[in-house]
Coordinates of C-alpha atoms (C1' of nucleotides) in Angstrom, one line a residue:
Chain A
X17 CA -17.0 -30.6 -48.1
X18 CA -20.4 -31.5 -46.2
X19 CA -21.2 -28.4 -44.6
X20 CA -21.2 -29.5 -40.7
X21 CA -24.8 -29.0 -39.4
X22 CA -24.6 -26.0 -37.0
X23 CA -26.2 -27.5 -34.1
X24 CA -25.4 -30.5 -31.9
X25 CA -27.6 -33.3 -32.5
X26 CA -30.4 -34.9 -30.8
X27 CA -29.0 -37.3 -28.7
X28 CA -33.1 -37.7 -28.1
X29 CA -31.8 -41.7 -27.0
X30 CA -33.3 -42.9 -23.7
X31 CA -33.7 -40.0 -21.5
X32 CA -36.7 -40.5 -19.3
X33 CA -38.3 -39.5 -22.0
X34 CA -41.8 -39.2 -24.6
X35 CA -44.8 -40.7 -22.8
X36 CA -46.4 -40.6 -26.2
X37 CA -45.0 -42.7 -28.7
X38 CA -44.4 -40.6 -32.0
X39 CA -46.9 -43.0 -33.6
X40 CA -49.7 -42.6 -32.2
X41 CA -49.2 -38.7 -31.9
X42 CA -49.8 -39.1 -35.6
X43 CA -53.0 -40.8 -35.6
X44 CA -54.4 -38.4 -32.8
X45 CA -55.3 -35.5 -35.1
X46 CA -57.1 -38.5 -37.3
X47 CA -59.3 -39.5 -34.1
X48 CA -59.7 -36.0 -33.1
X49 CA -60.7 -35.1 -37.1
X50 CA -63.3 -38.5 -37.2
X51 CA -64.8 -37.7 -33.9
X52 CA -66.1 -34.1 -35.1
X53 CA -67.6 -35.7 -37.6
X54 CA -69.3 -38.1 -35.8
X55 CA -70.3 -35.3 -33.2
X56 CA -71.6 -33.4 -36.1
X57 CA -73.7 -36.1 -36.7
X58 CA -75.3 -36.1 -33.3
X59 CA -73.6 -39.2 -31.8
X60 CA -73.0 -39.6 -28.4
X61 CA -70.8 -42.2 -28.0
X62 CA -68.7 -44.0 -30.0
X63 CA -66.9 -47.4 -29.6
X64 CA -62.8 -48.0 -29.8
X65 CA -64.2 -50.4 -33.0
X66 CA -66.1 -48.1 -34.7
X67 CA -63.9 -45.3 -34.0
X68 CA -60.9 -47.4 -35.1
X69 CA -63.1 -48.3 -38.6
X70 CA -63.3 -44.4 -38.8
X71 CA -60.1 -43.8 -38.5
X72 CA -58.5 -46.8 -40.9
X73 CA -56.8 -48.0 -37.8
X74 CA -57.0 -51.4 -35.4
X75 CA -59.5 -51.1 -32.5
X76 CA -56.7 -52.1 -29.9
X77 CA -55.0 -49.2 -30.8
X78 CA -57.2 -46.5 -30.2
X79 CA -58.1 -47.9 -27.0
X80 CA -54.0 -47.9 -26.4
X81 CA -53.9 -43.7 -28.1
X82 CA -56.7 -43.0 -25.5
X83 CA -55.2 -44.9 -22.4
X84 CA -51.7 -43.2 -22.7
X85 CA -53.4 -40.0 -21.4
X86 CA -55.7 -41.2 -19.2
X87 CA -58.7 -40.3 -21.2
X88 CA -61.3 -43.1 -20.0
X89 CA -64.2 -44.8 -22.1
X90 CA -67.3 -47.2 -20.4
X91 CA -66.7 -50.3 -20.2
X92 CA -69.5 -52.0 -22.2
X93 CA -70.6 -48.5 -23.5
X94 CA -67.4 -47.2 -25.2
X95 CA -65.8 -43.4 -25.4
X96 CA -67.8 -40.4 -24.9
X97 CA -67.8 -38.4 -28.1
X98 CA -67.9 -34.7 -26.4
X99 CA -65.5 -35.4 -24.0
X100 CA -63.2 -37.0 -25.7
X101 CA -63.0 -34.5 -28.2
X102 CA -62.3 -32.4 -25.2
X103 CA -59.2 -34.3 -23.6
X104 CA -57.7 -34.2 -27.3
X105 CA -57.9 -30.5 -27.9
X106 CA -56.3 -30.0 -24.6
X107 CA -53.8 -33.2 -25.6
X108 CA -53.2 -31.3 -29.0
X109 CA -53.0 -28.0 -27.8
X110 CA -55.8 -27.1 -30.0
X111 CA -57.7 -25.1 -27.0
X112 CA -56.9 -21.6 -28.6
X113 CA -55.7 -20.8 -32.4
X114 CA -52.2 -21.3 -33.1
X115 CA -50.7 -18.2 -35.4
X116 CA -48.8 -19.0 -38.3
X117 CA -46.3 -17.5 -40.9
X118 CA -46.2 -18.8 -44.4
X119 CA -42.3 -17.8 -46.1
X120 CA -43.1 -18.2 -49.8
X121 CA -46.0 -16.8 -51.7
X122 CA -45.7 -18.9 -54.7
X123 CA -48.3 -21.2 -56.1
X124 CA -48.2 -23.6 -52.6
X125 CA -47.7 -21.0 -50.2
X126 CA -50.6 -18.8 -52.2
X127 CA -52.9 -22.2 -51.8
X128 CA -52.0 -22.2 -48.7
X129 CA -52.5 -19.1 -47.2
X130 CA -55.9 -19.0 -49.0
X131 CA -56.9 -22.6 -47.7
X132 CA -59.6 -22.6 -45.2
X133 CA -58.9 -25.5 -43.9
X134 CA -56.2 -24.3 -41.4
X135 CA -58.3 -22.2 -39.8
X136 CA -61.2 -24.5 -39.6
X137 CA -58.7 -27.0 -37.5
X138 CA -57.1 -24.0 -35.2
X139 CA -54.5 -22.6 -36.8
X140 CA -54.8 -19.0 -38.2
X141 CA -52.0 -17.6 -41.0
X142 CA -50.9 -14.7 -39.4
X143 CA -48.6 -13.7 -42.2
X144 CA -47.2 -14.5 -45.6
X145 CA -43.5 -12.9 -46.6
X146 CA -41.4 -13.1 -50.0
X147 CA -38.4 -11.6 -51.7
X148 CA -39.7 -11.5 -55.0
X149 CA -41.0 -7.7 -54.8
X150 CA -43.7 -8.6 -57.2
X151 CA -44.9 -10.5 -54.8
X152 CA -45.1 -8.0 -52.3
X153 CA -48.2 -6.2 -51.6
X154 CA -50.4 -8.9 -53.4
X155 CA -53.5 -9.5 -51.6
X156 CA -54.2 -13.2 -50.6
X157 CA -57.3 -14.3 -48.9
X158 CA -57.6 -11.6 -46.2
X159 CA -53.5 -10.4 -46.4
X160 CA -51.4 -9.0 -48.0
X161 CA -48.0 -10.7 -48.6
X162 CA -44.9 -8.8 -46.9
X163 CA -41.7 -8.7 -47.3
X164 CA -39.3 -10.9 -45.6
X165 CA -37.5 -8.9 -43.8
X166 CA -41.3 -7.7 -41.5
X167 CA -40.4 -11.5 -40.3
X168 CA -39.3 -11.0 -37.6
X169 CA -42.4 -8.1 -36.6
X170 CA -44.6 -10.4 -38.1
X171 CA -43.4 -13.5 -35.8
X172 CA -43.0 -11.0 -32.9
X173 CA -46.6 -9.5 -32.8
X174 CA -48.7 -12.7 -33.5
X175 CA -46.0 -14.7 -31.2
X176 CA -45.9 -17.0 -33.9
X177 CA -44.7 -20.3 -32.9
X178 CA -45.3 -22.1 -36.3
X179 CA -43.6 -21.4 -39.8
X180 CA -44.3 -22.8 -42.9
X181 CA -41.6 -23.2 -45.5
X182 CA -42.9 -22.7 -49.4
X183 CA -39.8 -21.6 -50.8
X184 CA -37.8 -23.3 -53.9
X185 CA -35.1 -26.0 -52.4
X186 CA -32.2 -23.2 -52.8
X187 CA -34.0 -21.0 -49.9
X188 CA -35.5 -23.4 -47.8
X189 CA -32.1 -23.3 -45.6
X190 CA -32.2 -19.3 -45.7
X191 CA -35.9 -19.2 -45.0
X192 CA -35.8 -21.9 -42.0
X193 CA -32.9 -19.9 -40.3
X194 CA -34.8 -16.3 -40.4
X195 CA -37.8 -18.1 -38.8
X196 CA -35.7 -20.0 -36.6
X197 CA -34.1 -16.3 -35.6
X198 CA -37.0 -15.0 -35.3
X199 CA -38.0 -16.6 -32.5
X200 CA -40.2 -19.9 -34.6
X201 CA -40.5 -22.9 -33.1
X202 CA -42.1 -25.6 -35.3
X203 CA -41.6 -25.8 -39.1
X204 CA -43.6 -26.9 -41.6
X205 CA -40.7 -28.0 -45.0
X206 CA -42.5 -28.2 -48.0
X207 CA -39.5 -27.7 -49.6
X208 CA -37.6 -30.7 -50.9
X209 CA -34.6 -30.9 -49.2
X210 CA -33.6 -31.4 -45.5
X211 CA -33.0 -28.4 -43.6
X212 CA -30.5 -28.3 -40.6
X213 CA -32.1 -26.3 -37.5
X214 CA -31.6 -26.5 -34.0
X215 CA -32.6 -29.7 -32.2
X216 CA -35.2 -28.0 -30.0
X217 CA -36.7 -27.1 -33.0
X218 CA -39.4 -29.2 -34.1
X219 CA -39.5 -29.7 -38.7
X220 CA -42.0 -31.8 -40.6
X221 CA -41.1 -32.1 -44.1
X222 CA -43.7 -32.6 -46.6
X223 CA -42.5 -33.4 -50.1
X224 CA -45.2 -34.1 -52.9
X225 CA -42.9 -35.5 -55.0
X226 CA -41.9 -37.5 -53.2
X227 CA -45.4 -39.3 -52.2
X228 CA -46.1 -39.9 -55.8
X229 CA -42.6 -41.7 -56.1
X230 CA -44.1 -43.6 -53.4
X231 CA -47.3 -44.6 -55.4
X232 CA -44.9 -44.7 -58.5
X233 CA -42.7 -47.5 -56.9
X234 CA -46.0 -49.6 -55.9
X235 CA -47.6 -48.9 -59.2
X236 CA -44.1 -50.0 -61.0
X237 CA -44.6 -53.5 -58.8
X238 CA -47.9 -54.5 -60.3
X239 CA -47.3 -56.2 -63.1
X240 CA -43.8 -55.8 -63.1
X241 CA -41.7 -58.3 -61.5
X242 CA -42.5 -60.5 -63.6
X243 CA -39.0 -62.3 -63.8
X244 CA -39.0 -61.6 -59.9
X245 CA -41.1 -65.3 -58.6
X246 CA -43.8 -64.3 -56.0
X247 CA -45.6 -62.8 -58.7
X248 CA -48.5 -61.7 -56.9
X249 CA -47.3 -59.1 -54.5
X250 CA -49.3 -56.3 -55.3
X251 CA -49.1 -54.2 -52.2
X252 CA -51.1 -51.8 -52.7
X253 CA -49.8 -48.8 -50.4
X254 CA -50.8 -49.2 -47.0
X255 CA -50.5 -46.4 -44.2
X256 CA -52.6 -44.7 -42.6
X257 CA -55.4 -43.3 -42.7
X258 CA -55.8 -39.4 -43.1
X259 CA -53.2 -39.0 -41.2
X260 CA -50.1 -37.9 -42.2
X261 CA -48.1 -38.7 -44.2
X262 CA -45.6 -36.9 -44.3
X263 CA -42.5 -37.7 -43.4
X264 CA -40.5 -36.6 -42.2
X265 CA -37.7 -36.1 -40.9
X266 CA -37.3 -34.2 -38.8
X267 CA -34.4 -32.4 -38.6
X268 CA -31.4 -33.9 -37.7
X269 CA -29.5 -33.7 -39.7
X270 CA -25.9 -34.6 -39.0
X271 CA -22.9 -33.2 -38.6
X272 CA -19.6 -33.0 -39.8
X273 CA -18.3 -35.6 -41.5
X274 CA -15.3 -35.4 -44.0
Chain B
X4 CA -74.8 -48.8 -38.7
X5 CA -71.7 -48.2 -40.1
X6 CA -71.2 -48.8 -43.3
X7 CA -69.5 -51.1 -44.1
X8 CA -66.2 -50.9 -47.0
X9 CA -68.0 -52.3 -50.3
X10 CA -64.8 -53.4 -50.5
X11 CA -63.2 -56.6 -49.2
X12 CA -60.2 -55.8 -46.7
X13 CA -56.5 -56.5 -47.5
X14 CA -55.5 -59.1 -45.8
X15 CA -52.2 -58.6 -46.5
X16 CA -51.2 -60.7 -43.9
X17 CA -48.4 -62.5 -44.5
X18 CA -48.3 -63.8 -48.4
X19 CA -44.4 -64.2 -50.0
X20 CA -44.8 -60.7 -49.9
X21 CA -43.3 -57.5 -50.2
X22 CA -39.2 -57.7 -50.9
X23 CA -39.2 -53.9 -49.8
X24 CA -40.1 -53.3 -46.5
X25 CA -42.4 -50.0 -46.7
X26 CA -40.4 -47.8 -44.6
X27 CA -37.6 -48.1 -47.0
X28 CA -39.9 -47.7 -49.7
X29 CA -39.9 -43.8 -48.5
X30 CA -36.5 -43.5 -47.7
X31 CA -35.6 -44.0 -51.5
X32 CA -37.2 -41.1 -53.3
X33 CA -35.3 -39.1 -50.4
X34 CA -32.1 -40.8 -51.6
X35 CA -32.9 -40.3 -55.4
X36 CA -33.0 -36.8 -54.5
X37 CA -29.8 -36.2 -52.7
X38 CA -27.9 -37.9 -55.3
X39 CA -29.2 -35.4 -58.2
X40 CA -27.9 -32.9 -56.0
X41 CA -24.9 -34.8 -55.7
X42 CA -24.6 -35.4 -59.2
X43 CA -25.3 -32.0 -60.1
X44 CA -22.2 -30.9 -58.2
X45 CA -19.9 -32.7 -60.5
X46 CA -19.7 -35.5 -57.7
X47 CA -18.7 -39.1 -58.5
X48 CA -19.1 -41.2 -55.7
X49 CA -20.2 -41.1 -52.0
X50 CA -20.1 -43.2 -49.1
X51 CA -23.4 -44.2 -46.7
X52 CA -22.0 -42.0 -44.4
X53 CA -22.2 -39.1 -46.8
X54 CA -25.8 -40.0 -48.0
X55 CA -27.0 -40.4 -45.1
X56 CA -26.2 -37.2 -43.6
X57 CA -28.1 -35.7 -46.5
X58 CA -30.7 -37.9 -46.1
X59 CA -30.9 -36.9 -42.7
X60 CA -30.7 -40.7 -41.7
X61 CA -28.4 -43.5 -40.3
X62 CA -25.3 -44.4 -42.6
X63 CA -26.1 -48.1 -41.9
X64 CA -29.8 -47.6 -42.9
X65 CA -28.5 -46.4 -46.0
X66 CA -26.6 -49.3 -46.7
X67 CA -29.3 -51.7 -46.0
X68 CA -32.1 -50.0 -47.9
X69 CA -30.0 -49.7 -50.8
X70 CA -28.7 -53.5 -50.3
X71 CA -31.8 -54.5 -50.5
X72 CA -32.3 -54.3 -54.4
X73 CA -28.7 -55.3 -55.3
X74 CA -27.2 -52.3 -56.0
X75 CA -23.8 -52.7 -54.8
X76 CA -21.3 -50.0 -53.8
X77 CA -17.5 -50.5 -53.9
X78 CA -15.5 -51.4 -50.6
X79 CA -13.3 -48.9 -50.2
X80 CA -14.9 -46.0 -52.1
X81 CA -18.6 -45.5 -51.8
X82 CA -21.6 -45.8 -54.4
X83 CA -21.0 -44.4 -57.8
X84 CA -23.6 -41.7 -57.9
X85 CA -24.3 -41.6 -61.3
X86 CA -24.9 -45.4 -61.0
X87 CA -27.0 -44.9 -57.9
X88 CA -29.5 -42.8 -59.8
X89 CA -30.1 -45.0 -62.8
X90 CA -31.0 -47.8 -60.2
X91 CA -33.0 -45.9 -58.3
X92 CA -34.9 -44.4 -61.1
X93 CA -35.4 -47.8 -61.8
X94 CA -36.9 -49.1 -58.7
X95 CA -39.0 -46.0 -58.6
X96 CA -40.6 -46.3 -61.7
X97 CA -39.3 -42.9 -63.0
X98 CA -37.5 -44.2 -66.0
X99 CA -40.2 -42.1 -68.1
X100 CA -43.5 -39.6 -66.9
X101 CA -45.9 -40.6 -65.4
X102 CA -49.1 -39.1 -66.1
X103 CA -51.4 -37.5 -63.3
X104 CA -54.4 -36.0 -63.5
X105 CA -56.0 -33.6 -60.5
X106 CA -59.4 -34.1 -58.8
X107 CA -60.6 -30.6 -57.9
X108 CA -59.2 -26.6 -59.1
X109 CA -59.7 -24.9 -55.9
X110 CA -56.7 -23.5 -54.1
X111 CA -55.0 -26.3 -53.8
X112 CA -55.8 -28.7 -56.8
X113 CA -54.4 -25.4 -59.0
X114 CA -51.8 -24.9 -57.1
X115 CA -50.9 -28.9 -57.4
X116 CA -51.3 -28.3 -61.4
X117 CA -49.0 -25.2 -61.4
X118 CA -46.5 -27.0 -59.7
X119 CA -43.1 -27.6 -61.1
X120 CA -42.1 -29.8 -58.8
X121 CA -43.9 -33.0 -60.0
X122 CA -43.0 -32.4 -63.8
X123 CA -39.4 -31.6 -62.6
X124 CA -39.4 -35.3 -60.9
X125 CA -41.2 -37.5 -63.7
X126 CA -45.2 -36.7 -63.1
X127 CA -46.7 -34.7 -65.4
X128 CA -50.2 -33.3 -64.8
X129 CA -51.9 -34.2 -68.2
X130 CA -55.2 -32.9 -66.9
X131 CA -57.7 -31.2 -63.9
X132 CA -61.0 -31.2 -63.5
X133 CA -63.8 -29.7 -61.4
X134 CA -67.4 -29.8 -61.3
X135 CA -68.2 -26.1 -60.4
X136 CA -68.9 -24.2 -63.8
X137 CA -67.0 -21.3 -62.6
X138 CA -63.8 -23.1 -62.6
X139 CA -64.2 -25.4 -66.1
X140 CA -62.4 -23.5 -68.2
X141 CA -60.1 -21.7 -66.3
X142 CA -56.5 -22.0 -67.4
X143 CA -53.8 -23.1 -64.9
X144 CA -50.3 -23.2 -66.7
X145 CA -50.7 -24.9 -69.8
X146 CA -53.8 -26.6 -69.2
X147 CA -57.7 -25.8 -68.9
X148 CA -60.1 -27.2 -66.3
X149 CA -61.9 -29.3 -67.7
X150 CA -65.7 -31.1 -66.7
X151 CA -65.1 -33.8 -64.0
X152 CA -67.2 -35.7 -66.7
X153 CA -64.3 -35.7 -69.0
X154 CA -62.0 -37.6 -66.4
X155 CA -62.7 -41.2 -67.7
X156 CA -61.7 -39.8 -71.5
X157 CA -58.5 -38.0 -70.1
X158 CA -57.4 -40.9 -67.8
X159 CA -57.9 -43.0 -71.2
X160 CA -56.2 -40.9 -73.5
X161 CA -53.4 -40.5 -71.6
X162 CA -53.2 -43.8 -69.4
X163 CA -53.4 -42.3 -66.1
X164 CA -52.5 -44.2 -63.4
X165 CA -52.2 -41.6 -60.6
X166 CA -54.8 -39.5 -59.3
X167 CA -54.8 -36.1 -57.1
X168 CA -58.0 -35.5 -55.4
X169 CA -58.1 -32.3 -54.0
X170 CA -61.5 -31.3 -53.1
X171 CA -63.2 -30.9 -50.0
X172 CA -63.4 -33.8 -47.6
X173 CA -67.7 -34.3 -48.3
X174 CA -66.8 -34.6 -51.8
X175 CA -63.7 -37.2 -51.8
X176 CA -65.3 -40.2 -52.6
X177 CA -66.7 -39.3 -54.9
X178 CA -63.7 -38.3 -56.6
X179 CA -62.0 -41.6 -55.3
X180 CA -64.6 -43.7 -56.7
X181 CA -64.7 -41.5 -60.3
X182 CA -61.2 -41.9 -60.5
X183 CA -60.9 -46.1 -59.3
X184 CA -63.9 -46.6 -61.9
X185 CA -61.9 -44.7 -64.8
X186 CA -59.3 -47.0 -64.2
X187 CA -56.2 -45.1 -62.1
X188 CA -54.8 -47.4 -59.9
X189 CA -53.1 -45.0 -57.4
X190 CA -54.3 -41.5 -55.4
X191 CA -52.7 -38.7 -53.6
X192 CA -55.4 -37.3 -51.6
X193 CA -55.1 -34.4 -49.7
X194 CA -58.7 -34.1 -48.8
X195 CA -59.2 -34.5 -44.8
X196 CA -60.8 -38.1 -44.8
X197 CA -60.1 -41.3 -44.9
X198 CA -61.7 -43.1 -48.3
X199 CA -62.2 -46.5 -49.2
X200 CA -61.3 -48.0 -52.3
X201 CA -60.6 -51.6 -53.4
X202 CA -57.5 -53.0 -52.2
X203 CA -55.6 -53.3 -55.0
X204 CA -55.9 -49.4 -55.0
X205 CA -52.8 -47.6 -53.9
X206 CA -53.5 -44.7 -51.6
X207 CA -51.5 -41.8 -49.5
X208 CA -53.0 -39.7 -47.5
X209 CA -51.6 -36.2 -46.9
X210 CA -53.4 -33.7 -44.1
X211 CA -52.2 -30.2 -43.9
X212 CA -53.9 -29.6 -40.8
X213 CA -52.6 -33.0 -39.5
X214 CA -49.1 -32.3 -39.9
X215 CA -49.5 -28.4 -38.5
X216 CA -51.5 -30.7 -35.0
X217 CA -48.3 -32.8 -35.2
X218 CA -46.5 -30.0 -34.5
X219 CA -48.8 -28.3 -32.4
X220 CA -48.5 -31.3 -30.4
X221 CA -45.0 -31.4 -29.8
X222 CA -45.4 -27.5 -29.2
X223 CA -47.9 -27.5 -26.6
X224 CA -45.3 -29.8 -24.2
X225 CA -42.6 -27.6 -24.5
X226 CA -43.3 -25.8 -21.5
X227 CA -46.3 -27.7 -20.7
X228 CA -45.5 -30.8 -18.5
X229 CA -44.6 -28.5 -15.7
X230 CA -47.2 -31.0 -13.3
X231 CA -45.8 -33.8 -15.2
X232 CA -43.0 -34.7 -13.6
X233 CA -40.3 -36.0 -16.4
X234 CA -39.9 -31.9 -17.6
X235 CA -37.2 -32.1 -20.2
X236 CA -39.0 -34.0 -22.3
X237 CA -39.0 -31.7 -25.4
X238 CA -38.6 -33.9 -28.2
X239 CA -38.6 -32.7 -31.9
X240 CA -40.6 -34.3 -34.1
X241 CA -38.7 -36.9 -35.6
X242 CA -39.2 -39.2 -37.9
X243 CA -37.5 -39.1 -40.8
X244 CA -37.0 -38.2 -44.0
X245 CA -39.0 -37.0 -46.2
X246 CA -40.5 -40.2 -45.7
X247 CA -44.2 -40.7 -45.1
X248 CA -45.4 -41.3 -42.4
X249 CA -48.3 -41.6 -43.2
X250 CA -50.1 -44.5 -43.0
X251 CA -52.7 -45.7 -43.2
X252 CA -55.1 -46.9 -43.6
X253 CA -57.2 -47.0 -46.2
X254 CA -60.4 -47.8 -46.3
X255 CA -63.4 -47.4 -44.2
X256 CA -65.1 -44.4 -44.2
X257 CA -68.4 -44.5 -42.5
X258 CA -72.0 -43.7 -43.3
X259 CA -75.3 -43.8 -41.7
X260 CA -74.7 -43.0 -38.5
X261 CA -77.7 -41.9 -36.1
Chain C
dA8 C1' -7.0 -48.2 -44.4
dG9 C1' -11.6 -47.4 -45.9
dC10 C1' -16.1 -48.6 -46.7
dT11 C1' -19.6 -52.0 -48.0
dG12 C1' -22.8 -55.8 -47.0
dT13 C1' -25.1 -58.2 -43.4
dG14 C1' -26.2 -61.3 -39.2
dA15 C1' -27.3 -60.4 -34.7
dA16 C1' -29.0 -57.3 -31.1
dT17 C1' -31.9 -53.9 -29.8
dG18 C1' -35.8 -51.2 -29.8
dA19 C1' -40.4 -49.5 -31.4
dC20 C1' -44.9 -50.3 -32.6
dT21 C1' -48.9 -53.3 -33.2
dT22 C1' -51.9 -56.9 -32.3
dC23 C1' -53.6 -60.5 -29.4
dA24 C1' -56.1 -62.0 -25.7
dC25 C1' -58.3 -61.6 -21.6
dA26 C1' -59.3 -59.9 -16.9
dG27 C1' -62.6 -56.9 -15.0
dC28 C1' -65.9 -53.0 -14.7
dA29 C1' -70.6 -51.1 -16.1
Chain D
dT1 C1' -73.3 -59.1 -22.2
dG2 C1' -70.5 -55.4 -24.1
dC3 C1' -66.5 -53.0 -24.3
dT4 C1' -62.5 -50.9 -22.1
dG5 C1' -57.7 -51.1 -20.3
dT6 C1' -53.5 -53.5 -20.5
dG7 C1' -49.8 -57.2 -20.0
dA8 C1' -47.7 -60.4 -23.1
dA9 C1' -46.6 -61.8 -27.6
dG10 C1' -45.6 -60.9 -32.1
dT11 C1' -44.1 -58.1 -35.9
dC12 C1' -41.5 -54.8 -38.1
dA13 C1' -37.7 -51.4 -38.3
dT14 C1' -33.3 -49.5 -36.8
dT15 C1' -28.7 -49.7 -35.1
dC16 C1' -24.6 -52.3 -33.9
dA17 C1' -20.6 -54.4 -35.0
dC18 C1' -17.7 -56.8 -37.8
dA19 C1' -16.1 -59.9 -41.6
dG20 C1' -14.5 -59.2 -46.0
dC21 C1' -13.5 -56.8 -50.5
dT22 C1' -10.6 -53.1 -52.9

DNA sequence: AGCTGTGAATGACTTCACAGCA
DNA sequence: TGCTGTGAAGTCATTCACAGCT
């Protein structure tokens, strides 16, 4: 009754395994995103405590982000900004533009394709596909959307690594397999359900509803609880700064199962 | 030099504190969403394992989060779906609509408005706003763009709690501090910064760009590593469901500067 | 027999605290 | 003196493993 994921799992346990903890591969892009700004302003150099204010984070931990790849400060002077933002383009692959395909031309994959800010940050929308043929041929930013079965051209002649899923739930599935067929490596889920891929494919799953559920629940804990005692917990959401928040999971998904 | 937050920091240190741990928190909106599905497919009850496979998480986990506001299951059987959902739309706040209102009618802010997703889960968008002329009084689904001057009325009129700021990252606190002073309570912001508000201001931070460099990330050491000894090392992106990731931070944003 | 609820064990991430270089 | 780099300690989260209902 549970459709069996198609692919073995994981099994990511204790191998020799990630030199970077997942964690602080999340805050990177943050540090990386601060310190342009702080280069645009014409600073030099930058300390792990002012950096760390930046970046909504604790100073120890940036110095602990920059040490795991060997990317050393001053002592008594702090972390060069130039450089630094250097070692974490290299670290983030961010030395050259990474193509990418956007399945869906909806409202969010329209927004999308037409937000600058992707390119601005190194990573250039190659292409945009769809079923709908009214979609077809509309123009969007610089491109025109295609249809999804030029996928797999489209993926081929960029050598697109990254996929973006802006489909409705019922095609996310559908829509992550052609990418993952056509030769995609990373995906992007907008789409709010969990997709099953293969486990040397990377997903991030991004659901907006779900983050305002998230503010929702804290919201509903304000007042509320009022029966509850402690009475004054109002947490107000914590987490990170810029950085991502997305969430998600990432694809497992399991397997069988009765 | 750096500015510093004109608000005081959280300390949330260790007061009687949050009953939900935060991690949770995200898992439950996930949850909430497989069991519609569930529910929708005539289903009557389902076991942790079950959930959890379409949460794309660990059966146990499942059990604990959904211990942890005493909604029981039944030895033997599983959760009664049906059940499940009422509780959860509890916890969550969802039991009406929320109303939302969006910072910002560029791509993304309109796309955000046209969005069915956040009506289809409980958060109606009862308003937008913009400062650029061009845009005020452009109509986006069902509503019209109105002056950003109009946001305190709007947020009063229709007791908005949540706020979307989608504008560019020079402009979003501006937006943050509009919408805190107009009373909303929580905000979604999507715009690449960090922003500071008071503490007992809720905020999630979503990047594109950071989530496509999270990727990127995990990209670049597929084949990379080769000088790096440990090779195999290609982990997916994990983390897990839909949950945020997030984090952090809120807070600081800087100023001055040389 | 099946599956929940949960203490205990494990593991991951964060913060502390300080030695040591500039 | 100032600030990094890092072991050790602390905190939080996940998984295990099993007692105990149904």
């Amino acid at each position: 009754m549970w459709r069996e994921s198609r692919y073995r799992q994981a099994m990511v346990s204790d191998g020799p395994r990630r030199a970077v903890p997942d964690a602080a591969v999340a805050r990177l892009p943050v540090y990386h995103r601060c310190l342009l700004d702080l280069d645009a302003r014409g600073r030099e150099t930058v300390s792990s405590e002012q950096l760390a204010e930046l970046a909504g984070v604790n100073a120890a931990m940036v110095r602990k982000d920059l040490s795991l790849f060997g990317t050393y400060g001053t002592r008594g002077v702090g972390y060069h900004v130039a450089d630094l933002i250097v070692d974490l383009r290299r670290e983030l692959g961010l030395t050259s533009s990474w193509p990418c395909v956007i399945v869906g031309a909806g409202n969010l994959g329209s927004a999308l394709a037409a937000f600058g800010g992707f390119a601005e940050r190194g990573f250039e929308v190659v292409g945009v596909v769809d079923i709908d043929p009214q979609r077809i041929g509309q123009r969007i930013a610089s491109l025109v959307v295609a249809h999804q079965n030029d996928l797999d051209r489209i993926v081929a002649d960029h050598v697109v690594l990254i996929g973006v899923i802006a489909v409705p739930p019922g095609a996310a599935q559908d829509a992550a397999d052609r990418l993952v067929a056509s030769g995609v490596r990373s995906l992007l889920n907008f789409a709010p359900t969990v997709i099953d891929v293969p486990d040397d494919v990377g997903v991030r799953n991004v659901d907006l509803a779900v983050e305002l559920q998230i503010l929702a629940f804290h919201e509903g804990r304000r007042d509320a609880t009022p029966a509850d005692a402690v009475s004054p917990t109002d947490d107000e959401v914590e987490s990170l700064a810029g950085a991502a928040v997305g969430v998600a999971t990432d694809a497992l998904e399991e397997s069988a199962t009765a």
